[in-house]
C-alpha positions as a LaTeX table, in Angstrom:
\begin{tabular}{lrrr}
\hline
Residue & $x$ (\AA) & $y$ (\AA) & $z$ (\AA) \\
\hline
Unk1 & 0.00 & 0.00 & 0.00 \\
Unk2 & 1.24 & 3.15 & $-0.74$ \\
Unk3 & 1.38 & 6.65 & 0.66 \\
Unk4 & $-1.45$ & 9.82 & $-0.71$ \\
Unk5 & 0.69 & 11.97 & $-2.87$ \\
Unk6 & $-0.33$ & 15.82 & $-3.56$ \\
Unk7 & $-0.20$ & 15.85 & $-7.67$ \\
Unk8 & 0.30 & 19.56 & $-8.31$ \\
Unk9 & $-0.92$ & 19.21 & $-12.11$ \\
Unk10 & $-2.25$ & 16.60 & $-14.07$ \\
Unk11 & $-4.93$ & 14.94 & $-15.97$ \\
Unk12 & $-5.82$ & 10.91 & $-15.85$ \\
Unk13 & $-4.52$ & 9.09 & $-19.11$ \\
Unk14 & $-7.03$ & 8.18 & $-21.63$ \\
Unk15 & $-9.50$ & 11.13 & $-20.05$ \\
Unk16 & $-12.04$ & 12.81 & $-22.61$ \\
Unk17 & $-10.63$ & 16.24 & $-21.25$ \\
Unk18 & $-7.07$ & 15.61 & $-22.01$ \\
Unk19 & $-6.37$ & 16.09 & $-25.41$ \\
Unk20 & $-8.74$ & 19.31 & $-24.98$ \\
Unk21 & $-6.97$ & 20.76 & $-21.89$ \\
Unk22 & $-3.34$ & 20.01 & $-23.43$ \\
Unk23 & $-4.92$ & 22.04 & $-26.56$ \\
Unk24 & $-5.58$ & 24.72 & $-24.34$ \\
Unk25 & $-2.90$ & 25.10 & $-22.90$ \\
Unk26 & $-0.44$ & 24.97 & $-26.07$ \\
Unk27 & $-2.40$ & 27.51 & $-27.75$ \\
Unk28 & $-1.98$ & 29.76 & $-25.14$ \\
Unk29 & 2.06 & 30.12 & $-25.68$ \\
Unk30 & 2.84 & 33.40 & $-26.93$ \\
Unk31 & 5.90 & 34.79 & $-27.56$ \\
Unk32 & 7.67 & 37.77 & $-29.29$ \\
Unk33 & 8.69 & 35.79 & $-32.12$ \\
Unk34 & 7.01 & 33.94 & $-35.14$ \\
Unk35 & 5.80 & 30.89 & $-33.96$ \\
Unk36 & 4.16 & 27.85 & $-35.50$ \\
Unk37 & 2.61 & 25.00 & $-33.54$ \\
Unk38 & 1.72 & 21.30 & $-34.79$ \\
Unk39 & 0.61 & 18.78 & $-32.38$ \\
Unk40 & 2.86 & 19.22 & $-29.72$ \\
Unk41 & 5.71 & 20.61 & $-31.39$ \\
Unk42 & 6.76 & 24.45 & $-31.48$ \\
Unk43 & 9.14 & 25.64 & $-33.97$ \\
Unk44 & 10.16 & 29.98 & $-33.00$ \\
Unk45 & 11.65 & 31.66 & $-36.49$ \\
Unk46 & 12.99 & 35.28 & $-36.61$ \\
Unk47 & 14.69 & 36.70 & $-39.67$ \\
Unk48 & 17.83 & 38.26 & $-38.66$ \\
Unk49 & 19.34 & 41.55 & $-40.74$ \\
Unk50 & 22.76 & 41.25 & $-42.27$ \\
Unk51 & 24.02 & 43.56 & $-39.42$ \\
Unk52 & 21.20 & 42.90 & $-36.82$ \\
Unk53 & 21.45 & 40.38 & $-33.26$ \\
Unk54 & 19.30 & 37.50 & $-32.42$ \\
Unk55 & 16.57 & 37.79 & $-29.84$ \\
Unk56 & 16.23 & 33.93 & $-29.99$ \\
Unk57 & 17.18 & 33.18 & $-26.75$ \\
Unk58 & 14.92 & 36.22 & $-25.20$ \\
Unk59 & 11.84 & 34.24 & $-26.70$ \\
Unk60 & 13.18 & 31.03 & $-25.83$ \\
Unk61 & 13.14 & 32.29 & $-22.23$ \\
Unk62 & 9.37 & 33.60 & $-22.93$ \\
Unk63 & 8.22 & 30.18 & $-24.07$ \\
Unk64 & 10.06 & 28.39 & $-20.86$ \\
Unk65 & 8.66 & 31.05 & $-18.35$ \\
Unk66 & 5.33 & 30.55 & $-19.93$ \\
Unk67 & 5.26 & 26.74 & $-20.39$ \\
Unk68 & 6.24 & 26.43 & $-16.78$ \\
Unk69 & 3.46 & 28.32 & $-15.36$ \\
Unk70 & 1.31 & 26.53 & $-17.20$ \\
Unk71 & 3.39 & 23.22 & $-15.56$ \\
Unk72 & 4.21 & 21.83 & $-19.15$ \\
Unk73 & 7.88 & 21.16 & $-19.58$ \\
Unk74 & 10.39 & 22.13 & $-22.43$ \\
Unk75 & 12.71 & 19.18 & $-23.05$ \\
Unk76 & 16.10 & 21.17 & $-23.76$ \\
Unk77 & 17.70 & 18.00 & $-24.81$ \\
Unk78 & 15.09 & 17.49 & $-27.53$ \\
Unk79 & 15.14 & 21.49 & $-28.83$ \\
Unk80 & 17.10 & 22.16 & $-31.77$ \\
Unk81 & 18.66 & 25.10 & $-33.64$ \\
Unk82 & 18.73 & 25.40 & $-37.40$ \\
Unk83 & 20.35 & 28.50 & $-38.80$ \\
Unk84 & 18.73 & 29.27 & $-42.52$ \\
Unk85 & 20.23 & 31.48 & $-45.36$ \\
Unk86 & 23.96 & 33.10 & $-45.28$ \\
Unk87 & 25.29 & 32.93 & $-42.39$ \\
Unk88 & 28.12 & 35.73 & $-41.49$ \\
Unk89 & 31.65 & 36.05 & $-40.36$ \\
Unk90 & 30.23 & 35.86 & $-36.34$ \\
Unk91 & 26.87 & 33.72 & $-36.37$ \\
Unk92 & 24.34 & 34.11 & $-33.32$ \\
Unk93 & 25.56 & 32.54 & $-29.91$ \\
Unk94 & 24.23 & 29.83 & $-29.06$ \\
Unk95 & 20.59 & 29.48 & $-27.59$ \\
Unk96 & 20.19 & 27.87 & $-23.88$ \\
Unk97 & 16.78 & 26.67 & $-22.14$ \\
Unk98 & 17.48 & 26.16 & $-18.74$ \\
Unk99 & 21.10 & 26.19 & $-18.18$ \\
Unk100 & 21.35 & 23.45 & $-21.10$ \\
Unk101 & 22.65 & 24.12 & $-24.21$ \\
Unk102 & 20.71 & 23.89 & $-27.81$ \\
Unk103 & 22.31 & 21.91 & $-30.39$ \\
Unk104 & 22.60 & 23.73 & $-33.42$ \\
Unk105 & 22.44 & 21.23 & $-35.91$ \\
Unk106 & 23.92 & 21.63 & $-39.42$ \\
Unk107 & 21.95 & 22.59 & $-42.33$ \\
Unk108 & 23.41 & 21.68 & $-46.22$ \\
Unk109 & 22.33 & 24.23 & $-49.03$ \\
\hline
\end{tabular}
């Protein structure tokens, strides 16, 4: 027999409300950036100027602060980075969630 645990947030596998509530909650991430949601993925885009800085870890940040008050988690390990288009001399630095940092994986043109 087991002890009563507190659950803090939650919803019963296989539950009619489920797949509702997690829609809910998905579609209410907003961020500063372009953003385009499938399922349960999230993909953030922002088209950087020639001589312009990245504010993708700013809206990284956003989505992290936001997903944890809604007590969904962001799986750093599973986030990616794909840089798009010419890249120059000194390319963004690299984006972190969490103290763990995104892999920027390579893209062939």
């Amino acid at each position: 027999m087991s002890e009563w645990l507190v659950m803090d947030a939650g919803m019963p596998q296989g539950s009619y409300l489920g797949p509702l509530m997690f829609i809910t909650l998905v579609n209410s991430l907003r961020v500063s950036c372009m953003m385009h949601k499938f399922i349960d993925d999230t993909t953030l885009s922002e088209f950087i100027a020639k001589s312009g800085r990245s504010d993708m870890n700013a809206c990284c940040d956003e989505l992290v602060q936001q997903s944890n008050e809604n007590k969904m988690n962001v799986n750093g390990r599973k986030t990616k980075e794909m840089l798009l288009g010419p890249i120059a001399k000194d390319p963004p630095p690299l984006i972190t969630l969490r103290g763990t940092t995104v892999s920027r994986v390579p893209v062939l043109l």
